[in-house]
Amino acid sequence: MQVRSLRLQLLAWVVLPLAGLATINLWTSHRSALATADLVTDRMLVGSARAIAEQIAIVDGVLDATVPPAAIEMFDTGDRDSVYYRVETAGGRLLTGYPDLPVAPGRPSMKTVYRDRELRLLTYSHAVVGAGADSPISVTVGVTLAGHDAMVRHLWFSAFAQQLALVAIAGVFVLLGLRRGLAPLIRLRDAVRSPSRSDLDPIEVAGAQSEIRPLIDALNVYMERVRAQMAAQRRFIANAAHQLRTPLALLSTQASYALREGAAEARQEALVALQASSGRLARLAEQLLTLSQAEPGSRRPRADRIDLTEAARHVLETQAPAALARNIDLGLDETGPVTVVGDGTMLREMIVNLVDNALRYTQAGGTVTVKLAAIDGEGVLTVADDGPGIPADEREHVFERFYRLAGATQEGSGLGLAIVREVVENAGGRVTLADGAAGGLVVDVRLPLA
């Protein structure tokens, strides 16, 4: 797997665009340097031509064109440029200079090739008093481009050095800024990897920026979920060990008793008791597993669309034999589908525990009624029985795990209503207990409709 550096990526995102802008700036700087060199050369050409023109005079009735040394020396920049000039009258008569030197008519200056060398030319027109038809005098001055090109290179390299220094300095400052800006991430890494973090305590990084804060919060939320899962596992193991110890000891005792009995009738009685104890142990194990799955964070949340009416009908079908064995009237009162969203397996198990509790605490010949309805955007499930009920001051306690009413004689583990509350709260609902109209207990479960 390729490992990418966030520091290098951020540096590249800053420096590369800056280098691109610097490249564009260098191109414009070259054009600016070229324009500057053109301007300077043209000014020197104008100055040279004007110096030559101002020396032209009528001497003894004859035009005298003397080229002053200053007009040539002003091009002496150390680049060994050659200077060419041509002075002629209005009629085209050459007074001095190079006769084949081209002129630049109608332009401030122009480039041309003369004697296999590239020149920049300028023609200057100057009126001479007393010259008559020979006036105005045209002075053409040309110079090779060695000094011009050297000036362009000097200006451009100066701009290049400045841009390169700017990019380098920007890169250094970006690296320093990234080092300081990423310091909270490094501290976060060290905090996560610290060997002293054995309890998954929340992480707090001093000086964390607002962009890093969501990451820290997400890590803390994740660790909170991990803590919840670990706590659920520890509770499950502790509860299972506590609750299974007694039934397993009872099974061992009953099995030993059956082995010792020689009489067939007594052995048969011991085996029946052993079978009943095995069934109770299996039910307890099933409830412990359901409770562990119902705890928050113990399994991936699900959002099934469940018809509580159909689920209740199926549960009542499976519980019908137990109700018939005790002559209990087990009925379903419904008006149609009641669809909710949640974990289908857990919601069905909730109904199983409610009906099982109601049948367990209802006397033989009694009545258990499951009613379903959709009221005000909620699915309402009620399970009513005509058993002994639960005192008002005990109703909150019965939702605690392994809590049983004092003096209760019915078999049970005290997990049924604890499972119901876990499942209902995970589905976003609520559960309450109340007295029935004719006595007994009414369990009211309300869940948001799909």
C-alpha positions as CSV (number, residue, x, y, z in Angstrom):
1,M,0.0,0.0,0.0
2,Q,1.4,3.3,-1.0
3,V,1.9,5.7,1.9
4,R,1.2,9.3,1.2
5,S,2.5,12.2,3.2
6,L,0.0,14.9,4.1
7,R,2.8,17.3,4.7
8,L,4.2,16.8,1.2
9,Q,0.7,17.0,-0.4
10,L,0.0,20.3,1.4
11,L,3.4,21.6,0.4
12,A,2.8,20.6,-3.2
13,W,-0.6,22.2,-3.3
14,V,0.9,25.5,-2.1
15,V,4.3,25.5,-3.8
16,L,3.3,24.1,-7.2
17,P,0.7,26.7,-7.9
18,L,3.1,29.4,-6.6
19,A,5.7,28.0,-9.0
20,G,3.2,28.1,-11.9
21,L,2.4,31.8,-11.1
22,A,6.2,32.5,-10.9
23,T,6.6,30.9,-14.3
24,I,3.9,33.2,-15.8
25,N,5.5,36.1,-14.0
26,L,8.9,35.2,-15.5
27,W,7.3,35.2,-19.0
28,T,5.8,38.6,-18.4
29,S,9.1,39.7,-16.9
30,H,11.0,38.7,-20.0
31,R,8.6,40.7,-22.1
32,S,9.0,43.7,-19.8
33,A,12.8,43.3,-19.9
34,L,12.7,43.2,-23.7
35,A,10.5,46.3,-23.8
36,T,12.8,48.1,-21.4
37,A,15.9,47.2,-23.4
38,D,14.1,48.4,-26.6
39,L,13.2,51.7,-25.0
40,V,16.8,52.3,-23.6
41,T,18.3,51.4,-27.0
42,D,15.9,53.7,-28.9
43,R,16.7,56.6,-26.5
44,M,20.4,56.1,-27.1
45,L,19.8,56.0,-30.8
46,V,17.8,59.2,-30.7
47,G,20.5,60.8,-28.5
48,S,23.3,59.7,-30.9
49,A,21.4,60.9,-34.0
50,R,20.5,64.2,-32.4
51,A,24.2,64.8,-31.3
52,I,25.3,64.1,-34.9
53,A,22.6,66.3,-36.4
54,E,23.4,69.2,-34.1
55,Q,27.0,69.3,-35.3
56,I,25.9,69.7,-39.0
57,A,26.5,73.3,-40.1
58,I,27.2,75.5,-43.2
59,V,31.0,76.1,-43.3
60,D,32.1,78.4,-46.1
61,G,28.9,77.8,-47.9
62,V,29.3,74.0,-47.8
63,L,27.4,71.5,-45.5
64,D,29.9,70.1,-43.0
65,A,28.8,66.9,-41.2
66,T,31.2,66.1,-38.4
67,V,30.4,63.1,-36.2
68,P,31.2,63.9,-32.6
69,P,32.9,61.1,-30.6
70,A,30.3,61.3,-27.9
71,A,27.6,60.2,-30.4
72,I,29.5,56.9,-30.8
73,E,30.9,56.4,-27.3
74,M,27.5,56.5,-25.7
75,F,27.0,52.9,-27.0
76,D,30.2,51.7,-25.4
77,T,28.7,49.4,-22.7
78,G,31.5,46.9,-22.7
79,D,29.6,44.5,-25.0
80,R,31.6,45.4,-28.1
81,D,28.7,46.7,-30.1
82,S,29.3,48.1,-33.5
83,V,27.7,51.5,-34.4
84,Y,26.8,52.5,-38.0
85,Y,25.6,55.9,-39.2
86,R,24.6,57.6,-42.3
87,V,24.1,61.3,-42.9
88,E,22.4,62.5,-46.1
89,T,20.7,65.5,-47.5
90,A,17.0,65.8,-48.4
91,G,18.0,65.0,-52.0
92,G,19.7,61.8,-51.0
93,R,23.3,63.1,-51.2
94,L,25.6,61.3,-48.7
95,L,27.4,63.6,-46.4
96,T,29.2,61.0,-44.3
97,G,28.9,57.5,-43.1
98,Y,28.0,54.1,-44.6
99,P,26.3,54.6,-48.0
100,D,24.6,51.1,-48.0
101,L,23.2,51.5,-44.5
102,P,19.4,51.2,-44.7
103,V,17.1,53.9,-43.3
104,A,14.0,53.6,-41.1
105,P,11.5,55.9,-42.7
106,G,8.2,56.6,-41.0
107,R,9.1,54.6,-37.8
108,P,10.7,55.4,-34.5
109,S,13.1,52.5,-35.0
110,M,13.3,49.1,-36.6
111,K,15.4,45.9,-36.7
112,T,17.3,44.9,-39.8
113,V,20.2,42.8,-40.9
114,Y,23.3,44.7,-42.1
115,R,26.5,43.0,-43.0
116,D,25.2,39.7,-41.5
117,R,24.6,41.4,-38.2
118,E,21.3,42.3,-36.7
119,L,20.9,46.0,-36.1
120,R,18.5,48.4,-34.5
121,L,18.1,51.4,-36.6
122,L,16.6,54.9,-36.2
123,T,16.4,57.8,-38.6
124,Y,16.3,61.3,-37.3
125,S,15.4,64.3,-39.5
126,H,17.0,67.7,-38.6
127,A,16.5,71.1,-40.3
128,V,19.7,73.0,-41.0
129,V,19.5,76.8,-41.3
130,G,20.9,78.0,-44.7
131,A,21.0,74.5,-46.2
132,G,18.4,75.4,-48.7
133,A,17.1,72.4,-50.7
134,D,19.4,70.1,-48.8
135,S,17.4,70.6,-45.7
136,P,16.2,68.7,-43.8
137,I,19.2,66.5,-43.1
138,S,18.5,62.8,-42.3
139,V,20.7,61.1,-39.8
140,T,20.4,57.3,-39.5
141,V,22.1,55.5,-36.6
142,G,22.3,51.8,-36.1
143,V,23.8,49.6,-33.4
144,T,24.3,45.9,-33.0
145,L,22.2,44.1,-30.3
146,A,24.9,42.7,-28.0
147,G,24.3,45.3,-25.3
148,H,20.6,45.2,-25.9
149,D,20.5,41.4,-25.4
150,A,22.8,41.7,-22.4
151,M,20.4,44.1,-20.8
152,V,17.5,41.8,-21.4
153,R,19.3,38.9,-19.9
154,H,20.4,41.0,-16.9
155,L,16.9,42.2,-16.2
156,W,15.3,38.8,-16.8
157,F,17.8,36.9,-14.7
158,S,17.3,39.4,-11.9
159,A,13.6,38.8,-12.0
160,F,14.2,35.0,-12.2
161,A,16.4,35.1,-9.1
162,Q,13.8,37.1,-7.3
163,Q,11.0,34.7,-8.2
164,L,13.1,31.7,-7.3
165,A,14.0,33.2,-4.0
166,L,10.3,34.0,-3.4
167,V,9.2,30.3,-4.1
168,A,12.1,29.0,-2.0
169,I,11.2,31.3,0.9
170,A,7.5,30.5,0.5
171,G,8.3,26.8,0.6
172,V,10.4,27.2,3.8
173,F,7.6,29.2,5.5
174,V,5.0,26.6,4.3
175,L,7.1,23.8,5.8
176,L,7.4,25.7,9.1
177,G,3.7,26.4,9.1
178,L,2.8,22.8,8.3
179,R,5.1,21.6,11.0
180,R,3.4,23.9,13.5
181,G,-0.1,23.3,12.1
182,L,0.2,19.6,12.0
183,A,1.6,19.4,15.5
184,P,-1.8,18.7,17.0
185,L,-2.1,15.7,14.6
186,I,1.2,14.4,15.8
187,R,0.1,14.9,19.4
188,L,-3.2,13.1,18.6
189,R,-1.2,10.2,17.1
190,D,1.0,10.0,20.2
191,A,-2.0,10.1,22.5
192,V,-3.7,7.3,20.6
193,R,-0.6,5.1,20.6
194,S,0.4,5.9,24.2
195,P,0.8,2.6,26.2
196,S,-0.8,4.3,29.2
197,R,-4.2,4.4,27.3
198,S,-5.6,1.1,28.6
199,D,-9.1,2.3,29.5
200,L,-10.1,4.0,26.2
201,D,-10.5,7.4,28.0
202,P,-11.5,10.3,25.8
203,I,-8.7,12.0,24.0
204,E,-8.0,15.7,24.5
205,V,-5.4,17.5,22.3
206,A,-4.4,21.0,23.4
207,G,-4.4,23.6,20.7
208,A,-6.3,21.5,18.2
209,Q,-7.6,23.5,15.2
210,S,-11.3,23.5,14.3
211,E,-10.5,21.2,11.3
212,I,-9.0,18.6,13.6
213,R,-11.6,18.8,16.3
214,P,-14.2,16.7,14.4
215,L,-11.6,13.9,14.0
216,I,-10.9,14.0,17.8
217,D,-14.7,14.0,18.5
218,A,-15.2,11.1,16.1
219,L,-12.4,9.1,17.7
220,N,-13.9,9.8,21.2
221,V,-17.4,8.7,20.0
222,Y,-15.9,5.5,18.4
223,M,-14.0,4.7,21.7
224,E,-17.2,5.3,23.6
225,R,-18.9,2.7,21.4
226,V,-16.0,0.3,22.0
227,R,-16.2,0.9,25.7
228,A,-20.0,0.2,25.6
229,Q,-19.4,-3.0,23.7
230,M,-16.7,-4.1,26.1
231,A,-18.9,-3.3,29.1
232,A,-21.8,-5.2,27.5
233,Q,-19.5,-8.2,27.0
234,R,-18.3,-8.0,30.6
235,R,-21.8,-7.7,31.9
236,F,-23.0,-10.6,29.8
237,I,-20.1,-12.8,31.0
238,A,-20.7,-11.9,34.6
239,N,-24.4,-12.4,34.4
240,A,-24.1,-15.6,32.6
241,A,-21.6,-17.0,35.0
242,H,-23.8,-15.9,38.0
243,Q,-27.0,-17.2,36.6
244,L,-25.8,-20.4,35.1
245,R,-23.9,-21.6,38.2
246,T,-27.0,-22.6,40.2
247,P,-28.8,-24.4,37.3
248,L,-25.7,-26.3,36.3
249,A,-25.1,-27.4,39.9
250,L,-28.8,-28.5,40.1
251,L,-28.4,-30.5,36.8
252,S,-25.3,-32.2,38.2
253,T,-27.1,-33.1,41.4
254,Q,-30.1,-34.4,39.6
255,A,-28.0,-36.5,37.2
256,S,-26.0,-37.9,40.2
257,Y,-29.3,-38.7,42.0
258,A,-30.7,-40.5,38.9
259,L,-27.5,-42.6,38.6
260,R,-27.7,-43.6,42.2
261,E,-31.3,-44.7,42.1
262,G,-31.9,-48.3,41.5
263,A,-35.7,-48.3,41.4
264,A,-37.0,-47.6,37.9
265,E,-39.9,-45.4,39.2
266,A,-37.5,-43.2,41.2
267,R,-35.0,-43.0,38.4
268,Q,-37.8,-42.0,36.0
269,E,-38.9,-39.2,38.3
270,A,-35.3,-38.0,38.6
271,L,-34.9,-38.0,34.8
272,V,-38.2,-36.0,34.4
273,A,-36.9,-33.4,36.8
274,L,-33.6,-33.4,35.0
275,Q,-35.4,-32.8,31.7
276,A,-37.4,-29.9,33.2
277,S,-34.2,-28.4,34.7
278,S,-32.5,-28.7,31.2
279,G,-35.4,-26.8,29.6
280,R,-35.2,-24.0,32.2
281,L,-31.5,-23.8,31.7
282,A,-31.9,-23.6,27.9
283,R,-34.5,-20.9,28.3
284,L,-32.1,-19.0,30.6
285,A,-29.3,-19.3,28.2
286,E,-31.6,-18.1,25.4
287,Q,-32.6,-15.0,27.5
288,L,-29.0,-14.2,28.4
289,L,-28.1,-14.3,24.7
290,T,-31.1,-12.1,23.8
291,L,-30.2,-9.6,26.5
292,S,-26.6,-9.4,25.3
293,Q,-27.8,-8.7,21.7
294,A,-30.4,-6.1,22.9
295,E,-27.8,-4.0,24.7
296,P,-26.7,-0.8,22.8
297,G,-23.5,-1.3,20.9
298,S,-23.6,-5.1,21.0
299,R,-24.7,-5.5,17.4
300,R,-25.0,-3.5,14.2
301,P,-28.2,-1.4,14.2
302,R,-30.9,-2.6,11.8
303,A,-33.8,-0.8,10.3
304,D,-36.2,-3.5,9.2
305,R,-39.9,-2.8,8.5
306,I,-41.7,-5.1,10.8
307,D,-45.5,-5.7,11.0
308,L,-46.1,-6.1,14.7
309,T,-49.5,-7.7,14.0
310,E,-47.9,-10.4,11.9
311,A,-45.1,-10.9,14.4
312,A,-47.6,-11.2,17.4
313,R,-49.8,-13.7,15.4
314,H,-46.7,-15.9,14.9
315,V,-45.6,-15.7,18.5
316,L,-49.1,-16.6,19.7
317,E,-49.2,-19.6,17.4
318,T,-45.9,-20.9,19.0
319,Q,-47.2,-20.2,22.6
320,A,-50.6,-21.7,22.0
321,P,-49.7,-25.2,23.2
322,A,-48.4,-23.8,26.5
323,A,-51.7,-21.8,26.9
324,L,-53.9,-24.9,26.1
325,A,-52.0,-27.0,28.5
326,R,-53.0,-24.7,31.3
327,N,-56.4,-23.8,29.9
328,I,-55.5,-20.2,29.4
329,D,-57.5,-18.1,26.9
330,L,-54.7,-16.6,24.7
331,G,-56.2,-14.1,22.3
332,L,-55.2,-11.5,19.7
333,D,-57.1,-8.2,19.2
334,E,-56.0,-6.4,16.1
335,T,-57.5,-4.2,13.4
336,G,-54.7,-4.4,10.7
337,P,-51.0,-4.1,10.1
338,V,-49.0,-2.0,12.5
339,T,-45.6,-1.4,10.8
340,V,-42.6,-0.1,12.7
341,V,-38.9,0.2,12.0
342,G,-36.3,-1.7,14.0
343,D,-34.5,-4.9,14.5
344,G,-37.0,-7.6,13.5
345,T,-35.4,-10.4,15.5
346,M,-35.2,-8.3,18.7
347,L,-38.8,-7.0,18.3
348,R,-40.1,-10.6,17.9
349,E,-38.1,-11.6,21.0
350,M,-39.7,-8.7,22.9
351,I,-43.2,-10.1,22.1
352,V,-42.1,-13.6,23.1
353,N,-40.9,-12.4,26.5
354,L,-44.1,-10.4,27.1
355,V,-46.4,-13.3,26.2
356,D,-44.2,-15.8,28.1
357,N,-44.3,-13.6,31.2
358,A,-48.0,-13.2,31.0
359,L,-48.6,-16.9,30.6
360,R,-46.2,-17.7,33.4
361,Y,-47.9,-15.5,36.0
362,T,-51.5,-16.2,34.9
363,Q,-53.4,-18.8,36.8
364,A,-54.9,-21.8,35.0
365,G,-58.2,-20.9,33.4
366,G,-57.1,-17.3,33.1
367,T,-57.0,-14.9,30.2
368,V,-54.0,-13.3,28.3
369,T,-54.9,-10.8,25.5
370,V,-52.5,-9.2,23.1
371,K,-53.8,-6.0,21.5
372,L,-52.3,-4.0,18.6
373,A,-53.3,-0.6,17.2
374,A,-51.9,2.4,15.4
375,I,-52.7,5.6,17.5
376,D,-51.3,9.1,16.8
377,G,-48.3,8.0,14.8
378,E,-47.4,5.2,17.2
379,G,-47.7,1.5,17.1
380,V,-49.3,0.4,20.4
381,L,-48.8,-3.1,21.7
382,T,-50.5,-4.1,24.9
383,V,-50.3,-7.5,26.7
384,A,-53.0,-7.8,29.4
385,D,-53.3,-10.7,31.9
386,D,-55.4,-11.4,34.9
387,G,-52.6,-12.6,37.1
388,P,-51.5,-11.2,40.5
389,G,-50.1,-8.0,38.9
390,I,-47.1,-5.9,40.1
391,P,-47.3,-3.4,43.0
392,A,-46.9,0.2,41.9
393,D,-43.7,0.7,44.0
394,E,-42.1,-2.3,42.4
395,R,-42.8,-1.5,38.7
396,E,-39.6,0.3,38.0
397,H,-37.5,-2.3,39.7
398,V,-38.9,-5.2,37.6
399,F,-37.1,-3.8,34.6
400,E,-33.8,-4.4,36.3
401,R,-31.9,-7.5,35.4
402,F,-32.5,-10.6,37.6
403,Y,-34.9,-8.7,39.8
404,R,-37.8,-10.8,41.1
405,L,-40.7,-9.9,43.3
406,A,-40.4,-11.0,46.9
407,G,-42.4,-14.2,47.4
408,A,-42.7,-15.0,43.7
409,T,-43.2,-18.7,43.3
410,Q,-43.3,-19.0,39.5
411,E,-40.2,-20.1,37.7
412,G,-38.2,-17.3,36.0
413,S,-34.9,-15.6,35.8
414,G,-35.9,-12.0,36.1
415,L,-34.7,-11.2,32.6
416,G,-37.9,-10.9,30.6
417,L,-38.9,-7.3,31.3
418,A,-35.2,-6.2,31.2
419,I,-35.0,-7.6,27.7
420,V,-38.3,-5.8,26.8
421,R,-37.0,-2.4,27.9
422,E,-33.7,-2.8,26.1
423,V,-35.4,-3.7,22.8
424,V,-38.0,-1.0,23.1
425,E,-35.6,1.8,24.0
426,N,-33.2,0.8,21.2
427,A,-36.2,1.1,18.8
428,G,-37.0,4.6,20.0
429,G,-40.0,3.6,22.0
430,R,-41.2,3.4,25.6
431,V,-42.8,0.7,27.8
432,T,-45.0,1.2,30.9
433,L,-46.9,-1.0,33.3
434,A,-50.4,-0.5,34.6
435,D,-53.2,-2.3,36.4
436,G,-55.8,-4.1,34.4
437,A,-59.5,-3.1,34.6
438,A,-60.3,-6.3,36.3
439,G,-57.0,-6.8,38.0
440,G,-53.8,-8.3,36.7
441,L,-51.1,-6.4,34.7
442,V,-51.2,-4.5,31.5
443,V,-47.8,-3.9,29.7
444,D,-48.1,-1.0,27.2
445,V,-45.4,-0.7,24.5
446,R,-45.3,2.3,22.1
447,L,-43.1,2.4,19.1
448,P,-42.9,5.0,16.3
449,L,-44.8,3.9,13.2
450,A,-42.8,3.4,10.0
